[in-house]
GROMACS .gro file of C-alpha atoms in nm:
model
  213
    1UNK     CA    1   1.093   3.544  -6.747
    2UNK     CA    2   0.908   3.382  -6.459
    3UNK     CA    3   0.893   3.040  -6.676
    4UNK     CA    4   1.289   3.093  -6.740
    5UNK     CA    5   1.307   3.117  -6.334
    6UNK     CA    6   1.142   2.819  -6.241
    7UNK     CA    7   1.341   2.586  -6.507
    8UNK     CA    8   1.666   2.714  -6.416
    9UNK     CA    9   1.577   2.682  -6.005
   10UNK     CA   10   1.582   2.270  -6.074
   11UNK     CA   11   1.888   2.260  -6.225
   12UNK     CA   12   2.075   2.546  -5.968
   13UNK     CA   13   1.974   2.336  -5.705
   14UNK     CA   14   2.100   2.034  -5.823
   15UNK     CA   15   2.420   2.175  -5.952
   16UNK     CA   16   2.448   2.276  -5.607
   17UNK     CA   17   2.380   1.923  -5.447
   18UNK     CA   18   2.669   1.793  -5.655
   19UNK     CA   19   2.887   2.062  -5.549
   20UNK     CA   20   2.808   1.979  -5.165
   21UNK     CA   21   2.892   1.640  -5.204
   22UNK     CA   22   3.238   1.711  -5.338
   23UNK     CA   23   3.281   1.920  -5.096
   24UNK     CA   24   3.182   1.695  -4.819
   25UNK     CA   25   3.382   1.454  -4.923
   26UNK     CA   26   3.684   1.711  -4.919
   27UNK     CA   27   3.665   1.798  -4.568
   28UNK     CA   28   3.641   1.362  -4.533
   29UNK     CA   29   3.954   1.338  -4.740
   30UNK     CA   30   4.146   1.636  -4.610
   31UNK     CA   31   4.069   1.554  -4.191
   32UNK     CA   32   4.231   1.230  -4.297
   33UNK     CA   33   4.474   1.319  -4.499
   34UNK     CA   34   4.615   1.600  -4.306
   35UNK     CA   35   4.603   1.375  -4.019
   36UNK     CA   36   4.799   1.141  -4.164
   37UNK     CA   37   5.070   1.344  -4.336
   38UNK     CA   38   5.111   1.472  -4.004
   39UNK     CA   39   5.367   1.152  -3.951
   40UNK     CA   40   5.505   1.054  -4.301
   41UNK     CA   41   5.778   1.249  -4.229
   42UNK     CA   42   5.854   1.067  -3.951
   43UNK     CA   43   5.749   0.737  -4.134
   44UNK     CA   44   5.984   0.826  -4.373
   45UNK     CA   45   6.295   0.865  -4.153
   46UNK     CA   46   6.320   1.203  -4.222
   47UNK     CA   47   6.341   1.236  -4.620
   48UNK     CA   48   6.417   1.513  -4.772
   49UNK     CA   49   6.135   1.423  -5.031
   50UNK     CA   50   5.894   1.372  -4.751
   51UNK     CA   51   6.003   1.694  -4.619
   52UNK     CA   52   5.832   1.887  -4.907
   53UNK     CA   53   5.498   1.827  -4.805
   54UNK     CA   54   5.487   1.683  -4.452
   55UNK     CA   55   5.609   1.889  -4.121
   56UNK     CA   56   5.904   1.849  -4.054
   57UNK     CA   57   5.870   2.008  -3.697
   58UNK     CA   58   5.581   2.143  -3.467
   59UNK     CA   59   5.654   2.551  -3.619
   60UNK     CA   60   5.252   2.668  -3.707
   61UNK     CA   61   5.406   2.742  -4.073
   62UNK     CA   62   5.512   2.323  -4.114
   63UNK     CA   63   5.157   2.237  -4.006
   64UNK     CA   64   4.974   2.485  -4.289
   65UNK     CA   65   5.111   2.170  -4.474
   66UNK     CA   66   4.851   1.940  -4.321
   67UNK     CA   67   4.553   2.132  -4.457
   68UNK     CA   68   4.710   2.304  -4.809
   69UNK     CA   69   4.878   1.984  -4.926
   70UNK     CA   70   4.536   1.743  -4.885
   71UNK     CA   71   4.327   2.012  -5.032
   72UNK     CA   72   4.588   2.053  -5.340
   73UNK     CA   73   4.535   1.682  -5.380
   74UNK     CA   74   4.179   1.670  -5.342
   75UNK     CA   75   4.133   1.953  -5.574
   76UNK     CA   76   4.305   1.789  -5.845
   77UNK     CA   77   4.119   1.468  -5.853
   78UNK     CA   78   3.797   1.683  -5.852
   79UNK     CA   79   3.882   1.913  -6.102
   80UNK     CA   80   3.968   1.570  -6.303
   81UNK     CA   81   3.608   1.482  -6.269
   82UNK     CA   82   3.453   1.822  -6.306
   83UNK     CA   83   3.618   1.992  -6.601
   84UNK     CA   84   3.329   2.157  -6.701
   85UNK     CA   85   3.298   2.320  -6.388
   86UNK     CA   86   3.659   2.432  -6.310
   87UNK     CA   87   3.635   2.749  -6.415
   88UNK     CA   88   3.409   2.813  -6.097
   89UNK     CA   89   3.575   2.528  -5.913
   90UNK     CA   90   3.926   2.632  -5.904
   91UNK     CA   91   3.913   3.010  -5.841
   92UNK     CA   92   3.641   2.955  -5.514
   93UNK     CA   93   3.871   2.632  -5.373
   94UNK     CA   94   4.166   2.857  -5.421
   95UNK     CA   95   3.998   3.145  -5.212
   96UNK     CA   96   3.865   2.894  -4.955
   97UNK     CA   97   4.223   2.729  -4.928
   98UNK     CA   98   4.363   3.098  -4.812
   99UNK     CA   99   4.090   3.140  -4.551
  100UNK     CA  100   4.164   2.848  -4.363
  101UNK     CA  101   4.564   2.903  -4.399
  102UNK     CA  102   4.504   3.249  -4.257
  103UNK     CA  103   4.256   3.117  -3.980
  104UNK     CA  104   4.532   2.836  -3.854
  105UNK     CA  105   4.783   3.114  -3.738
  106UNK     CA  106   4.510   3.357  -3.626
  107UNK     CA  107   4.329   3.105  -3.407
  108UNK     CA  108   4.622   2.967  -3.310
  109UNK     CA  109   4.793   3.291  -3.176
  110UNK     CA  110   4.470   3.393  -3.053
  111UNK     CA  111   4.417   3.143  -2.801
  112UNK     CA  112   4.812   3.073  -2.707
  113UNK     CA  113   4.785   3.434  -2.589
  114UNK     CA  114   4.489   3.412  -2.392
  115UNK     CA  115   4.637   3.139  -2.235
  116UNK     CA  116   4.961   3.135  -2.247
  117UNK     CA  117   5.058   2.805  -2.346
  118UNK     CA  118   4.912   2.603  -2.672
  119UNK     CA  119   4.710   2.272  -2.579
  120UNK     CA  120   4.645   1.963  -2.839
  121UNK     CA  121   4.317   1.940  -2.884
  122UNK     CA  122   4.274   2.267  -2.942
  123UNK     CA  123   4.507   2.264  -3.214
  124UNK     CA  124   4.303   1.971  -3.354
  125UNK     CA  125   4.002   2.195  -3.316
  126UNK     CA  126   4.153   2.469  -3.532
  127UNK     CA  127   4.263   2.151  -3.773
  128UNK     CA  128   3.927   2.060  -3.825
  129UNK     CA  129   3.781   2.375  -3.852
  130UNK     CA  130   4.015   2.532  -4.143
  131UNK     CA  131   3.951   2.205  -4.319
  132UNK     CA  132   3.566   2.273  -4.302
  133UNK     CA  133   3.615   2.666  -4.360
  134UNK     CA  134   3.867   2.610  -4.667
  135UNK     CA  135   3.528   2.400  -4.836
  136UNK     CA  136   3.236   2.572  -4.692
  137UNK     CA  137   3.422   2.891  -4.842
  138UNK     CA  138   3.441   2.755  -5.155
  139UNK     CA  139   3.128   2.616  -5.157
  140UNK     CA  140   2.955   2.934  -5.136
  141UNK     CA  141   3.208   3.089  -5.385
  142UNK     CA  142   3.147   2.828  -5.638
  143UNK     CA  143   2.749   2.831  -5.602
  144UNK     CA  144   2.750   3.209  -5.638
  145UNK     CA  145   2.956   3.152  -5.986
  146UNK     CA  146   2.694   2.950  -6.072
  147UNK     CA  147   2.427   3.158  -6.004
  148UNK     CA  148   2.544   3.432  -6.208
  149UNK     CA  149   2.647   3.184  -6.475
  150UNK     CA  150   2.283   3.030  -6.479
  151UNK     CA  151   2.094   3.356  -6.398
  152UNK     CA  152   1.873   3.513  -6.629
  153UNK     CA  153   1.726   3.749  -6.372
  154UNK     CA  154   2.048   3.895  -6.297
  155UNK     CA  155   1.890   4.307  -6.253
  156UNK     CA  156   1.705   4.154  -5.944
  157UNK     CA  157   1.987   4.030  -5.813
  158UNK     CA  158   2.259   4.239  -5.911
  159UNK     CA  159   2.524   4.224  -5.607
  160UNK     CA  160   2.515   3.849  -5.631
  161UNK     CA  161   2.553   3.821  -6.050
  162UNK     CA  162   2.859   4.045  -6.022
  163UNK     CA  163   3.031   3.879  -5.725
  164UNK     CA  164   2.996   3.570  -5.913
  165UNK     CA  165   3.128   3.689  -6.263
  166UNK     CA  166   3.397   3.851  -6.094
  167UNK     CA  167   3.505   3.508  -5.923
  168UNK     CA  168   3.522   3.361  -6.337
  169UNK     CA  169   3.699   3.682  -6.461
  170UNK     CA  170   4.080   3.527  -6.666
  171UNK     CA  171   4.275   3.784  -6.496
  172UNK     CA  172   4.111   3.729  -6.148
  173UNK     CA  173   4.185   3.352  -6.188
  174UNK     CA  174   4.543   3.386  -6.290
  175UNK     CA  175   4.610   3.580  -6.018
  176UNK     CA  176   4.467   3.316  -5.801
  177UNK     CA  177   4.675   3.061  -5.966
  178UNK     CA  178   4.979   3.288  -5.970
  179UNK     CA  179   4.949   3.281  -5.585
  180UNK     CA  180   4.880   2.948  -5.562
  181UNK     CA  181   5.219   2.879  -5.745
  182UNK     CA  182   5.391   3.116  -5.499
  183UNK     CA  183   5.263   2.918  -5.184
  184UNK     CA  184   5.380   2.587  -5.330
  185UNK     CA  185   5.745   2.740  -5.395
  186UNK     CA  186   5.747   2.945  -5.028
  187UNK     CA  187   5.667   2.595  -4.865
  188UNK     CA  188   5.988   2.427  -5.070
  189UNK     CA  189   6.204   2.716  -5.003
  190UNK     CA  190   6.077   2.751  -4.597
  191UNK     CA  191   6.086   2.412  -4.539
  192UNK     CA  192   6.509   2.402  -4.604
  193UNK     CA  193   6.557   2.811  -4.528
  194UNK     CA  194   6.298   2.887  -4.313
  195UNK     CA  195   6.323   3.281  -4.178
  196UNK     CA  196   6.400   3.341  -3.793
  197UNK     CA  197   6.026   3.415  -3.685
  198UNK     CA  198   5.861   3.276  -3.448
  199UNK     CA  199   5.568   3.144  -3.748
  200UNK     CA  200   5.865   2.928  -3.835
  201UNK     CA  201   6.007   2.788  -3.476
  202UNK     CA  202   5.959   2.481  -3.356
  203UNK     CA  203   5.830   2.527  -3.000
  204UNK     CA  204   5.937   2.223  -2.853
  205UNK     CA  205   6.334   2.261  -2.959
  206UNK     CA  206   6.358   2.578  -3.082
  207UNK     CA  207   6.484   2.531  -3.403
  208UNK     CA  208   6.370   2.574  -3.774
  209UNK     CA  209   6.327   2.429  -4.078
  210UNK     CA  210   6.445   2.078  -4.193
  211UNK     CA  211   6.805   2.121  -4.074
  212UNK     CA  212   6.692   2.189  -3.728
  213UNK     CA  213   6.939   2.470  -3.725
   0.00000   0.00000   0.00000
């Protein structure tokens, strides 16, 4: 058992090396992307088409586009280069992609009520920080998959083994993806008939969605 350790250690490790480098050069692609896409609609003259997955005003809901959009895309091209790995891949991005859409409004909120007005920078701070809690999230998800993939030692390490099976599991992953589907269709739907909430306003005019109404 202790020689079945020490050749699996090697290869966890590197597995794991790979894994930060993708997701390294997520948070690379998504900080630009999401910067980016935060003017395309703009760029575009305001198209509808353009509308779908850039803001289309300053509401906190528009700019959850800036971070789930870029990670969508980034996600896709890795999982095109790591298909014997998505069944780790996909579930733990998909759980780190929720994090940092739930931190954006809670940090956001959180600091516009402490001081009662919102300020750019800190905005961008939030930005950068979902970006790097979306990966680092999934990071740790995905290398705990692989553990308990890889693990032949799983009694000593029981809590871990089962976390990471659990992230694998069909029905947990469909639901994941079932989710994931939902998100894309609320973000279509909001972005034309957005609900009267404040998550949804436009601070600056006061109005919602793409109509501006």
């Amino acid at each position: 058992a202790y020689l079945s350790m020490k050749t699996q250690i090697p290869f966890f490790l590197s597995s794991n090396l790979k894994t930060a480098r993708y997701s390294l050069a997520g948070i690379l692609f998504t900080s630009l992307a999401g910067s980016l896409l935060h003017f395309v609609f703009g760029w575009s003259k305001g198209h509808p088409l353009a509308a779908l997955v850039a803001p289309v005003n300053e509401s906190v809901w528009e700019h959850l586009k800036l971070l789930f959009f870029p990670v969508l895309a980034f996600t896709a091209w890795e999982w095109a280069h790591r298909k014997e790995e998505a069944k780790r891949l996909l579930p733990a991005r998909l759980l780190g992609l929720l994090a940092g859409l739930i931190f954006i409004p809670l940090a956001f909120y959180a600091y516009t009520c402490l001081l009662g007005t919102h300020l750019l920078w800190a905005d961008l701070v939030i930005f950068f920080l979902a970006v790097i809690l979306t990966f680092l999230v999934g990071f740790l998800l995905e290398s705990k998959g692989h553990f308990a993939e890889t693990s032949g030692h799983a009694a000593s390490h029981p809590a871990r083994t089962a976390g990471g099976r659990f992230l694998s599991h069909p029905a947990f992953s469909h639901t994941l993806k079932t989710v994931l589907f939902c998100l894309i269709l609320l973000f279509i739907l909001f972005t034309f008939r957005p609900p009267r909430l404040p998550l949804f306003r436009d601070p600056a005019s006061g109005t919602y969605g793409y109509f501006q109404n």
